[in-house]
mmCIF file of C-alpha atoms in Angstrom:
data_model
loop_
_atom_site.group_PDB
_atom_site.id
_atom_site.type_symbol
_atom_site.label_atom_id
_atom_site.label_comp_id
_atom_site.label_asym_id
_atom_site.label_seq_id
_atom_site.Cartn_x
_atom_site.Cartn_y
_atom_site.Cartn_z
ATOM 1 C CA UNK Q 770 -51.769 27.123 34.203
ATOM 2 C CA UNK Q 771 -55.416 27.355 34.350
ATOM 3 C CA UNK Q 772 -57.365 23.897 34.194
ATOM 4 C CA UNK Q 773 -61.046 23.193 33.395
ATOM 5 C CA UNK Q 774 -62.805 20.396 34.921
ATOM 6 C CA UNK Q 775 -66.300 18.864 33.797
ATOM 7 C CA UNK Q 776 -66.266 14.935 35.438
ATOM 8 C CA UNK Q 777 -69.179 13.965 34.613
ATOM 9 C CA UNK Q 778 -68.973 12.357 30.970
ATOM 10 C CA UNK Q 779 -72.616 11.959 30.262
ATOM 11 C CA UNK Q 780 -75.665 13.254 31.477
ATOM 12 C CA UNK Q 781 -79.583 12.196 30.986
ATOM 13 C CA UNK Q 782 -82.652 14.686 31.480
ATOM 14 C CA UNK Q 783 -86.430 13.645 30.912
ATOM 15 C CA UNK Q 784 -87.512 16.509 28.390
ATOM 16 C CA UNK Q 785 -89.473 19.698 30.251
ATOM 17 C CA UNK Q 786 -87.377 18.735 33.250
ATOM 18 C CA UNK Q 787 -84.028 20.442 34.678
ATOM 19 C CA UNK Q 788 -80.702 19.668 34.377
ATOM 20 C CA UNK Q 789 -77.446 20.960 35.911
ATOM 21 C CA UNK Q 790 -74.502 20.679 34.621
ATOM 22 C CA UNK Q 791 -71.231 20.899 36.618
ATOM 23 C CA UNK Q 792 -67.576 22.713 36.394
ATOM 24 C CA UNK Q 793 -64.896 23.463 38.447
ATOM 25 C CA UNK Q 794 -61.773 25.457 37.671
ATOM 26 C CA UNK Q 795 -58.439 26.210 38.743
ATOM 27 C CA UNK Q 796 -56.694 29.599 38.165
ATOM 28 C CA UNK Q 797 -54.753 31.830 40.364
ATOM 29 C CA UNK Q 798 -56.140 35.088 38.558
ATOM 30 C CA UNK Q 799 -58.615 37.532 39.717
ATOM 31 C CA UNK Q 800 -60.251 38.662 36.377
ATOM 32 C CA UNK Q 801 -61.533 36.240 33.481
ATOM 33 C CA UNK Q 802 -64.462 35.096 31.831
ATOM 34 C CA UNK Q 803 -66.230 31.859 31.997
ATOM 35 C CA UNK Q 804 -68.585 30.232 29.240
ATOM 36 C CA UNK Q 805 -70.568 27.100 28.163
ATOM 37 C CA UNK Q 806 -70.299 25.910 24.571
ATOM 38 C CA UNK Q 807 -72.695 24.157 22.953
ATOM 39 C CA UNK Q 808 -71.854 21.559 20.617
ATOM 40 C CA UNK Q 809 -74.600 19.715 18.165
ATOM 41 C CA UNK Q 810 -74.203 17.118 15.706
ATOM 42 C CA UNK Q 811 -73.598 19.525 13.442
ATOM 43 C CA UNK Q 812 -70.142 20.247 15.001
ATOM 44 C CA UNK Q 813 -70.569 23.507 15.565
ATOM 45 C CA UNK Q 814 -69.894 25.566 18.596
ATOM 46 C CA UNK Q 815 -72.717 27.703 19.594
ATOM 47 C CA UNK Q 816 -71.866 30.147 22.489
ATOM 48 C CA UNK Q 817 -74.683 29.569 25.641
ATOM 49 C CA UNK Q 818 -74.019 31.839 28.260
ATOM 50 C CA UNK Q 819 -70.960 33.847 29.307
ATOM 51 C CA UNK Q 820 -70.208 34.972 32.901
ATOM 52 C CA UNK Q 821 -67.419 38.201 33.247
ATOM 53 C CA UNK Q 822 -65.920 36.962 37.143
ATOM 54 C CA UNK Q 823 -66.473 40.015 38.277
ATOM 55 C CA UNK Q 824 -69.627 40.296 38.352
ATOM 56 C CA UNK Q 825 -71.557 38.577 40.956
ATOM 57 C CA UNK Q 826 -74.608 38.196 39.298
ATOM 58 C CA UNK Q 827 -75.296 34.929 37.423
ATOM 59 C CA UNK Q 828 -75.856 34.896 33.867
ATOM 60 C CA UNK Q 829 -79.110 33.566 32.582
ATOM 61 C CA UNK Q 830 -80.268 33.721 28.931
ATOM 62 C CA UNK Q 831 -83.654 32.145 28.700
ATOM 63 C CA UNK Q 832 -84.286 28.739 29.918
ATOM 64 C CA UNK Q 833 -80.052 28.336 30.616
ATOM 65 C CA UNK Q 834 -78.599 29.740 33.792
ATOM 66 C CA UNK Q 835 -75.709 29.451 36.151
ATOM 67 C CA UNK Q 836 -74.705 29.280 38.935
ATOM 68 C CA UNK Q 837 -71.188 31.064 39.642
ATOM 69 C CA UNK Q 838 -69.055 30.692 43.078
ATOM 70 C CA UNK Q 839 -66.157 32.582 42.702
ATOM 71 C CA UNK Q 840 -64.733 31.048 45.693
ATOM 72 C CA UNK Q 841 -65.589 27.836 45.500
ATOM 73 C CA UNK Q 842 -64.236 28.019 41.301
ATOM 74 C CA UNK Q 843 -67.527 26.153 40.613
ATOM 75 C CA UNK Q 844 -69.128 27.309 37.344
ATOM 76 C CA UNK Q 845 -72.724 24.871 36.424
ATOM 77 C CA UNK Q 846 -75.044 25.079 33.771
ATOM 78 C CA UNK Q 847 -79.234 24.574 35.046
ATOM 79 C CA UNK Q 848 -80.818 23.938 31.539
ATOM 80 C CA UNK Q 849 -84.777 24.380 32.322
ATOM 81 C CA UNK Q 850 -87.662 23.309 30.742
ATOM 82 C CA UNK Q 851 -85.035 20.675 28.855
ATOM 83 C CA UNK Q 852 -85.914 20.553 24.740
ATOM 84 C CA UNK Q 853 -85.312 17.763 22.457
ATOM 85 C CA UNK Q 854 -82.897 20.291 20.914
ATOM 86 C CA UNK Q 855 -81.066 20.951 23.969
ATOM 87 C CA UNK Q 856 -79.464 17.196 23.254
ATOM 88 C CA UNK Q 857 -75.804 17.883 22.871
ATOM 89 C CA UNK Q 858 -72.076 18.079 24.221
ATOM 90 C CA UNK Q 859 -71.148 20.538 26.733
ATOM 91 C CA UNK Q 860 -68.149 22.388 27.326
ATOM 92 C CA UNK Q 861 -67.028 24.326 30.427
ATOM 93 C CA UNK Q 862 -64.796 27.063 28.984
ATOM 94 C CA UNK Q 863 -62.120 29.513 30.765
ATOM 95 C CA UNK Q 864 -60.612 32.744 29.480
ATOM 96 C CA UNK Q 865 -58.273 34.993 31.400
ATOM 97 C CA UNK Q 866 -58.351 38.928 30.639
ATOM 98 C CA UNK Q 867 -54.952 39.711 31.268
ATOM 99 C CA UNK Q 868 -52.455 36.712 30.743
ATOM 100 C CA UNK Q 869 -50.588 38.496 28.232
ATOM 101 C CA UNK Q 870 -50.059 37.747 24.320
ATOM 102 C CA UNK Q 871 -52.452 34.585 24.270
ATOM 103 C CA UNK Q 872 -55.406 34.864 26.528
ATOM 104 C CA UNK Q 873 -56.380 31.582 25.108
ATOM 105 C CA UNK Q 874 -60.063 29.588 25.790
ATOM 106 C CA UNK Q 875 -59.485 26.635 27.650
ATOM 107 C CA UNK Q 876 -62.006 23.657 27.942
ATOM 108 C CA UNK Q 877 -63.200 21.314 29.778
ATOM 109 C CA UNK Q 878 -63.212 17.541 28.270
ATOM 110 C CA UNK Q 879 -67.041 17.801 27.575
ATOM 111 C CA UNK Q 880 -70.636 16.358 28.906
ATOM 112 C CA UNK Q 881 -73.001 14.445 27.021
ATOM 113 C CA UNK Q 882 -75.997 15.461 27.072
ATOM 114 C CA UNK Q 883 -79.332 13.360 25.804
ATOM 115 C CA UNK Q 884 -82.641 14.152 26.307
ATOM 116 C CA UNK Q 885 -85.509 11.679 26.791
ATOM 117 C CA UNK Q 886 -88.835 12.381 25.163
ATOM 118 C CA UNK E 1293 -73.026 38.033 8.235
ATOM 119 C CA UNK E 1294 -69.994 38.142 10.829
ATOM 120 C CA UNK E 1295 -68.525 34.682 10.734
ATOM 121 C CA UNK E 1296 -65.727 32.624 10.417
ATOM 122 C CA UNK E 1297 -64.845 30.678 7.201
ATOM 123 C CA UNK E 1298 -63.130 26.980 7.029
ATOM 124 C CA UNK E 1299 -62.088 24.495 4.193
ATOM 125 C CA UNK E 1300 -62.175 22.208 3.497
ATOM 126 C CA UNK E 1301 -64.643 20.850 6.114
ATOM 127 C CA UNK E 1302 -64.177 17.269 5.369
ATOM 128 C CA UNK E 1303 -61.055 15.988 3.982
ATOM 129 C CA UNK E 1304 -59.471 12.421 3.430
ATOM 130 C CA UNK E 1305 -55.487 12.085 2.955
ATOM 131 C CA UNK E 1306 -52.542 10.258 2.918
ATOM 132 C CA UNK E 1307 -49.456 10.228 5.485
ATOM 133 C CA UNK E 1308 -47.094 12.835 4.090
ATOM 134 C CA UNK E 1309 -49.012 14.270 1.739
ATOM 135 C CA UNK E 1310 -48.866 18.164 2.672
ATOM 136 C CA UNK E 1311 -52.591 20.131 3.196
ATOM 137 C CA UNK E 1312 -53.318 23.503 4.335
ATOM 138 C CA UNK E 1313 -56.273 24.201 6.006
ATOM 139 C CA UNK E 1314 -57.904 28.071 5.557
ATOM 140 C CA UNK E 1315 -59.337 30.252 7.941
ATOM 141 C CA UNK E 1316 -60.928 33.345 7.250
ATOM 142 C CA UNK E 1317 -62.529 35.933 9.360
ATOM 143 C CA UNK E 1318 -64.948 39.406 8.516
ATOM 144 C CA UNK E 1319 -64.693 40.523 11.903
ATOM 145 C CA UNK E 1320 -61.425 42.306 11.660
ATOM 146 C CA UNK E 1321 -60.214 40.131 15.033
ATOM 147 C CA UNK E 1322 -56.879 40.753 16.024
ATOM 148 C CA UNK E 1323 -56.456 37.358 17.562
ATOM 149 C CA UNK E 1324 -56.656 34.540 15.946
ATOM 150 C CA UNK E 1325 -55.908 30.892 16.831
ATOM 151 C CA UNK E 1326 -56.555 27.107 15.847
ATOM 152 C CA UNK E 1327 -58.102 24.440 18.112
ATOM 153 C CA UNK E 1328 -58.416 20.687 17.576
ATOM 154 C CA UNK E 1329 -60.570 18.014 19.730
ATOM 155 C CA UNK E 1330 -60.055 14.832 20.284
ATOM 156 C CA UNK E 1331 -62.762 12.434 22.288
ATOM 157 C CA UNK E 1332 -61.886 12.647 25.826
ATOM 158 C CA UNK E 1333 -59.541 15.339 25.461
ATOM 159 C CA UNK E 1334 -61.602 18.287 24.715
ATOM 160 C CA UNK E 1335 -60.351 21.398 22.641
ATOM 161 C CA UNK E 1336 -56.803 22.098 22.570
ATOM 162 C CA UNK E 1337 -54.774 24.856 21.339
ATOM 163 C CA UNK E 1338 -52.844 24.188 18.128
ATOM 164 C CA UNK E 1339 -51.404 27.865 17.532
ATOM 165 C CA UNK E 1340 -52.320 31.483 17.987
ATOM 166 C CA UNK E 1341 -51.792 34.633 16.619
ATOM 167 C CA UNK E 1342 -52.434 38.176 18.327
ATOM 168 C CA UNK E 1343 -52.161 40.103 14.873
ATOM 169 C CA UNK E 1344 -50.443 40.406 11.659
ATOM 170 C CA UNK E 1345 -46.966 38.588 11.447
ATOM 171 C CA UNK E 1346 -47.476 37.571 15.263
ATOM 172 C CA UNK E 1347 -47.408 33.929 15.908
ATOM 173 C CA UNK E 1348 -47.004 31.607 18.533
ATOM 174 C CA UNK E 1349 -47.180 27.893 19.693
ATOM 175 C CA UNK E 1350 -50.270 27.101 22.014
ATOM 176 C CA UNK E 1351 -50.633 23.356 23.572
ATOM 177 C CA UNK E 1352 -50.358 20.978 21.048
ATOM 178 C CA UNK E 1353 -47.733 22.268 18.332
ATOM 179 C CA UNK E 1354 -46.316 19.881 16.841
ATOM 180 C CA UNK E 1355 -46.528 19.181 13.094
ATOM 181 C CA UNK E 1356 -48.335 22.020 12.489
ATOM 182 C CA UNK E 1357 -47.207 25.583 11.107
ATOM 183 C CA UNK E 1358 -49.634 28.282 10.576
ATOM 184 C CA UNK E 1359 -49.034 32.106 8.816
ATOM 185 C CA UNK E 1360 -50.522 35.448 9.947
ATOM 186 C CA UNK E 1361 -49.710 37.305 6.699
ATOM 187 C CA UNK E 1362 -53.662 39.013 5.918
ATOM 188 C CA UNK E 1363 -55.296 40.116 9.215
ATOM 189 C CA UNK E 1364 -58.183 38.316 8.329
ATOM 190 C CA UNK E 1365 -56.972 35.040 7.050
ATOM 191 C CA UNK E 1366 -54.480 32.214 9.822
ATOM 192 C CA UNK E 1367 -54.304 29.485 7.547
ATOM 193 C CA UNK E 1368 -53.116 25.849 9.513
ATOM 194 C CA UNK E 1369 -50.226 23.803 7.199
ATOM 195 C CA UNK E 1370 -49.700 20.622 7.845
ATOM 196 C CA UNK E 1371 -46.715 19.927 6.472
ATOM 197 C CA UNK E 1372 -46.336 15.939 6.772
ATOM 198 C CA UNK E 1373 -49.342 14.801 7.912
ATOM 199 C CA UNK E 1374 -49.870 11.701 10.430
ATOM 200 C CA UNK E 1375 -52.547 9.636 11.031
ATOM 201 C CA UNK E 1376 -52.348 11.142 14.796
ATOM 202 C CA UNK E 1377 -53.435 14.236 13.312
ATOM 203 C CA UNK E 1378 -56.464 12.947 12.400
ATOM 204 C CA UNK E 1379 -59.065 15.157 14.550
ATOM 205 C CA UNK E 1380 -61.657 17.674 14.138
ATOM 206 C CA UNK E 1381 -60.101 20.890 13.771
ATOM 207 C CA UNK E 1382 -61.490 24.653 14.496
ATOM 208 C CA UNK E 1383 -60.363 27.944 13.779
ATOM 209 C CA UNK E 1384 -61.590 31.092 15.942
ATOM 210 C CA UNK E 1385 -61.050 34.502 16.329
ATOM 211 C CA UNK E 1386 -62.125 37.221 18.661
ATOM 212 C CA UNK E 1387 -60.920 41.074 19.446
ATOM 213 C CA UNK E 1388 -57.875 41.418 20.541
ATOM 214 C CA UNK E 1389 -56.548 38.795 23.309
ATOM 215 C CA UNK E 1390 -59.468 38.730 26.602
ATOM 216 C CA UNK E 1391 -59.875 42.732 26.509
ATOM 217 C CA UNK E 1392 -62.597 42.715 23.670
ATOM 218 C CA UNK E 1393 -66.373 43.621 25.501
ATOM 219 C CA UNK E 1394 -67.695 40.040 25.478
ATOM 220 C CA UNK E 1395 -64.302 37.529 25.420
ATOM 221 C CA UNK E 1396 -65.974 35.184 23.314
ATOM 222 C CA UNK E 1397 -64.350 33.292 20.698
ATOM 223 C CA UNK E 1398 -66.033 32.842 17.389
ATOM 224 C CA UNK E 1399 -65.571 29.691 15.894
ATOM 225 C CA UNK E 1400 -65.518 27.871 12.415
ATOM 226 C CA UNK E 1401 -67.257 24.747 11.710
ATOM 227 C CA UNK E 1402 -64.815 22.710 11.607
ATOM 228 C CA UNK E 1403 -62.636 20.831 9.343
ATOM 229 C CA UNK E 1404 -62.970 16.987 9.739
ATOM 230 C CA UNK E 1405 -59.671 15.917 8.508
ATOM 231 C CA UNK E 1406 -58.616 11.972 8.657
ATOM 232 C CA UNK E 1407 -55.153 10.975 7.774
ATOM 233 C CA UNK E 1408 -54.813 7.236 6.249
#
Protein backbone atom coordinates (compact mmCIF):
# COMPACT_ATOMS: atom_id res chain seq x y z
CA UNK A 1 0.00 0.00 0.00
CA UNK A 2 1.21 3.35 -0.82
CA UNK A 3 1.97 5.71 2.29
CA UNK A 4 2.38 9.51 2.44
CA UNK A 5 4.62 11.08 4.84
CA UNK A 6 4.75 14.92 5.85
CA UNK A 7 6.67 14.92 9.65
CA UNK A 8 6.85 18.05 10.18
CA UNK A 9 3.49 19.20 11.98
CA UNK A 10 3.94 22.90 11.83
CA UNK A 11 5.88 25.22 10.01
CA UNK A 12 6.69 29.20 10.45
CA UNK A 13 7.83 31.60 7.49
CA UNK A 14 8.52 35.47 7.94
CA UNK A 15 6.18 36.88 5.07
CA UNK A 16 8.22 37.71 1.52
CA UNK A 17 10.54 34.94 2.65
CA UNK A 18 10.73 31.12 1.43
CA UNK A 19 9.52 28.19 2.74
CA UNK A 20 9.88 24.47 1.91
CA UNK A 21 7.81 22.14 2.72
CA UNK A 22 8.70 18.41 2.92
CA UNK A 23 7.23 14.80 1.72
CA UNK A 24 8.30 11.54 1.31
CA UNK A 25 6.44 8.57 -0.12
CA UNK A 26 6.39 4.99 -0.39
CA UNK A 27 5.00 3.07 -3.42
CA UNK A 28 6.29 0.26 -5.42
CA UNK A 29 4.68 1.68 -8.77
CA UNK A 30 6.28 3.32 -11.63
CA UNK A 31 3.49 5.74 -12.83
CA UNK A 32 1.36 8.17 -10.51
CA UNK A 33 0.77 11.59 -9.76
CA UNK A 34 1.77 13.65 -6.86
CA UNK A 35 0.01 16.94 -5.49
CA UNK A 36 -0.12 19.56 -2.67
CA UNK A 37 -3.49 20.58 -1.27
CA UNK A 38 -4.15 23.58 0.15
CA UNK A 39 -6.37 23.87 2.97
CA UNK A 40 -7.70 27.46 4.47
CA UNK A 41 -9.90 28.20 7.21
CA UNK A 42 -12.46 28.01 5.05
CA UNK A 43 -12.08 24.17 4.81
CA UNK A 44 -11.73 23.96 1.50
CA UNK A 45 -9.26 22.10 -0.57
CA UNK A 46 -7.67 24.16 -3.18
CA UNK A 47 -5.41 22.13 -5.60
CA UNK A 48 -1.52 23.88 -5.63
CA UNK A 49 0.55 22.14 -7.89
CA UNK A 50 0.44 18.66 -9.44
CA UNK A 51 3.52 16.69 -10.61
CA UNK A 52 2.70 13.51 -13.37
CA UNK A 53 6.07 11.07 -12.10
CA UNK A 54 7.02 10.82 -15.25
CA UNK A 55 8.01 13.72 -16.03
CA UNK A 56 11.22 14.97 -14.78
CA UNK A 57 10.60 18.40 -14.80
CA UNK A 58 9.34 20.08 -11.60
CA UNK A 59 6.13 21.71 -11.48
CA UNK A 60 6.01 25.35 -10.62
CA UNK A 61 2.87 27.55 -10.78
CA UNK A 62 3.82 31.02 -9.75
CA UNK A 63 5.49 31.71 -6.55
CA UNK A 64 4.93 27.56 -5.52
CA UNK A 65 7.37 25.02 -6.83
CA UNK A 66 8.78 21.61 -6.20
CA UNK A 67 11.14 19.82 -6.01
CA UNK A 68 10.59 16.05 -7.24
CA UNK A 69 13.25 13.03 -6.71
CA UNK A 70 11.84 10.16 -8.09
CA UNK A 71 14.41 8.10 -6.50
CA UNK A 72 14.79 9.41 -3.46
CA UNK A 73 10.38 9.41 -3.22
CA UNK A 74 10.89 12.97 -1.87
CA UNK A 75 8.15 15.34 -3.10
CA UNK A 76 8.58 19.34 -1.22
CA UNK A 77 6.74 22.31 -1.67
CA UNK A 78 9.25 25.93 -1.90
CA UNK A 79 6.45 28.59 -1.35
CA UNK A 80 8.34 32.02 -2.45
CA UNK A 81 7.80 35.37 -1.78
CA UNK A 82 5.48 33.84 1.33
CA UNK A 83 1.84 35.96 1.52
CA UNK A 84 -0.24 36.48 4.48
CA UNK A 85 -2.66 34.34 2.44
CA UNK A 86 -0.37 31.58 1.93
CA UNK A 87 -1.17 30.80 5.93
CA UNK A 88 -2.69 27.38 5.85
CA UNK A 89 -2.54 23.43 6.18
CA UNK A 90 -0.67 21.45 3.78
CA UNK A 91 -1.18 18.19 2.40
CA UNK A 92 1.24 15.91 0.52
CA UNK A 93 -1.06 13.88 -1.75
CA UNK A 94 -0.40 10.48 -3.83
CA UNK A 95 -2.38 9.02 -6.71
CA UNK A 96 -1.47 5.92 -8.66
CA UNK A 97 -2.55 5.69 -12.51
CA UNK A 98 -3.04 2.19 -12.77
CA UNK A 99 -4.00 0.41 -9.39
CA UNK A 100 -7.11 -0.81 -10.73
CA UNK A 101 -10.91 0.00 -9.71
CA UNK A 102 -9.94 2.70 -6.97
CA UNK A 103 -6.94 4.74 -7.83
CA UNK A 104 -7.69 6.55 -4.68
CA UNK A 105 -5.75 10.07 -3.33
CA UNK A 106 -3.87 9.36 -0.42
CA UNK A 107 -2.55 12.04 2.10
CA UNK A 108 -0.23 12.92 4.13
CA UNK A 109 -1.30 13.91 7.92
CA UNK A 110 -0.84 17.69 7.09
CA UNK A 111 1.64 20.86 7.88
CA UNK A 112 0.74 23.93 9.48
CA UNK A 113 1.59 26.60 8.00
CA UNK A 114 1.58 30.41 9.60
CA UNK A 115 2.97 33.26 8.27
CA UNK A 116 4.52 36.15 10.23
CA UNK A 117 3.90 39.69 9.09
CA UNK B 1 -19.35 26.56 -12.85
CA UNK B 2 -17.81 22.89 -12.60
CA UNK B 3 -18.00 22.01 -8.95
CA UNK B 4 -18.94 19.75 -6.46
CA UNK B 5 -22.07 20.18 -4.25
CA UNK B 6 -22.39 19.13 -0.32
CA UNK B 7 -25.16 19.36 2.44
CA UNK B 8 -25.58 19.97 4.71
CA UNK B 9 -22.22 21.67 5.53
CA UNK B 10 -22.73 21.95 9.17
CA UNK B 11 -24.85 19.62 11.00
CA UNK B 12 -25.51 18.78 14.80
CA UNK B 13 -27.12 15.23 15.79
CA UNK B 14 -27.86 12.72 18.06
CA UNK B 15 -26.34 9.02 18.45
CA UNK B 16 -28.62 6.88 16.32
CA UNK B 17 -30.42 9.21 14.72
CA UNK B 18 -29.95 8.26 10.86
CA UNK B 19 -28.52 11.33 8.30
CA UNK B 20 -27.55 11.20 4.80
CA UNK B 21 -25.15 13.37 3.56
CA UNK B 22 -25.46 14.52 -0.49
CA UNK B 23 -22.98 14.83 -2.99
CA UNK B 24 -23.45 16.12 -6.26
CA UNK B 25 -21.22 16.62 -9.17
CA UNK B 26 -21.63 18.69 -12.93
CA UNK B 27 -18.60 17.24 -14.16
CA UNK B 28 -19.98 14.00 -15.39
CA UNK B 29 -16.93 12.11 -13.22
CA UNK B 30 -17.04 8.58 -13.35
CA UNK B 31 -15.38 8.17 -10.01
CA UNK B 32 -16.59 9.24 -7.19
CA UNK B 33 -15.62 8.76 -3.51
CA UNK B 34 -16.00 10.19 0.16
CA UNK B 35 -13.13 11.31 2.44
CA UNK B 36 -13.18 12.28 6.11
CA UNK B 37 -10.24 14.01 8.30
CA UNK B 38 -9.56 13.78 11.49
CA UNK B 39 -6.62 16.04 13.33
CA UNK B 40 -3.54 14.09 13.08
CA UNK B 41 -4.85 11.63 10.82
CA UNK B 42 -5.22 13.39 7.62
CA UNK B 43 -7.86 12.44 4.85
CA UNK B 44 -9.06 9.02 4.73
CA UNK B 45 -11.10 7.12 2.40
CA UNK B 46 -14.66 6.39 3.52
CA UNK B 47 -16.01 4.72 0.15
CA UNK B 48 -15.65 4.95 -3.58
CA UNK B 49 -17.41 4.45 -6.54
CA UNK B 50 -15.94 4.04 -10.22
CA UNK B 51 -19.48 4.59 -11.90
CA UNK B 52 -23.08 3.93 -11.77
CA UNK B 53 -24.14 0.97 -9.41
CA UNK B 54 -20.27 0.40 -8.68
CA UNK B 55 -19.33 0.64 -5.11
CA UNK B 56 -16.73 -0.24 -2.89
CA UNK B 57 -15.22 0.07 0.69
CA UNK B 58 -12.02 2.37 0.86
CA UNK B 59 -10.07 2.74 4.42
CA UNK B 60 -12.32 3.58 6.94
CA UNK B 61 -15.81 1.78 6.22
CA UNK B 62 -17.42 1.23 8.87
CA UNK B 63 -20.85 2.69 9.71
CA UNK B 64 -21.15 4.19 6.65
CA UNK B 65 -23.14 3.07 3.39
CA UNK B 66 -23.18 5.15 0.37
CA UNK B 67 -25.40 4.61 -3.22
CA UNK B 68 -24.20 5.21 -6.81
CA UNK B 69 -27.71 5.20 -8.35
CA UNK B 70 -27.43 8.92 -10.62
CA UNK B 71 -23.92 9.29 -12.13
CA UNK B 72 -23.73 12.53 -10.77
CA UNK B 73 -24.99 12.23 -7.29
CA UNK B 74 -22.83 9.41 -4.24
CA UNK B 75 -24.78 10.32 -1.41
CA UNK B 76 -22.92 9.09 2.27
CA UNK B 77 -25.78 7.37 4.86
CA UNK B 78 -25.02 7.10 8.05
CA UNK B 79 -27.15 4.81 9.27
CA UNK B 80 -26.60 4.91 13.25
CA UNK B 81 -24.51 7.54 13.84
CA UNK B 82 -21.66 7.68 16.69
CA UNK B 83 -20.09 10.29 18.27
CA UNK B 84 -16.72 8.73 16.63
CA UNK B 85 -18.10 9.79 13.48
CA UNK B 86 -17.94 13.10 14.31
CA UNK B 87 -15.33 14.58 11.61
CA UNK B 88 -15.19 16.81 8.74
CA UNK B 89 -16.31 15.02 5.83
CA UNK B 90 -15.57 15.59 1.87
CA UNK B 91 -16.90 14.30 -1.16
CA UNK B 92 -14.79 14.36 -4.57
CA UNK B 93 -14.91 13.27 -7.87
CA UNK B 94 -12.63 13.18 -10.83
CA UNK B 95 -12.62 11.28 -14.48
CA UNK B 96 -12.52 8.03 -14.39
CA UNK B 97 -10.04 6.28 -11.73
CA UNK B 98 -6.03 8.02 -12.29
CA UNK B 99 -6.38 7.88 -16.30
CA UNK B 100 -8.26 11.33 -16.57
CA UNK B 101 -5.48 14.19 -18.16
CA UNK B 102 -4.77 15.93 -14.84
CA UNK B 103 -5.59 13.10 -11.82
CA UNK B 104 -6.87 15.64 -9.67
CA UNK B 105 -9.66 15.18 -7.41
CA UNK B 106 -12.25 17.85 -7.07
CA UNK B 107 -13.51 18.31 -3.82
CA UNK B 108 -16.65 19.58 -1.84
CA UNK B 109 -16.50 21.87 0.99
CA UNK B 110 -17.13 19.88 3.40
CA UNK B 111 -19.75 18.78 5.71
CA UNK B 112 -18.91 19.50 9.43
CA UNK B 113 -20.96 16.92 11.07
CA UNK B 114 -20.76 16.42 15.12
CA UNK B 115 -22.53 13.57 16.69
CA UNK B 116 -23.73 14.23 20.51
Amino acid sequence: AQTVTQSQPEMSVQEAETVTLSCTYDTSESDYYLFWYKQPPSRQMILVIRQEAYKQQNATENRFSVNFQKAAKSFSLKISDSQLGDAAMYFCAYRGLYTGANSKLTFGKGITLSVRP
Amino acid sequence: EAQVTQNPRYLITVTGKKLTVTCSQNMNHEYMSWYRQDPGLGLRQIYYSMNVEVTDKGDVPEGYKVSRKEKRNFPLILESPSPNQTSLYFCASSSRGGQGPTGELFFGEGSRLTVL
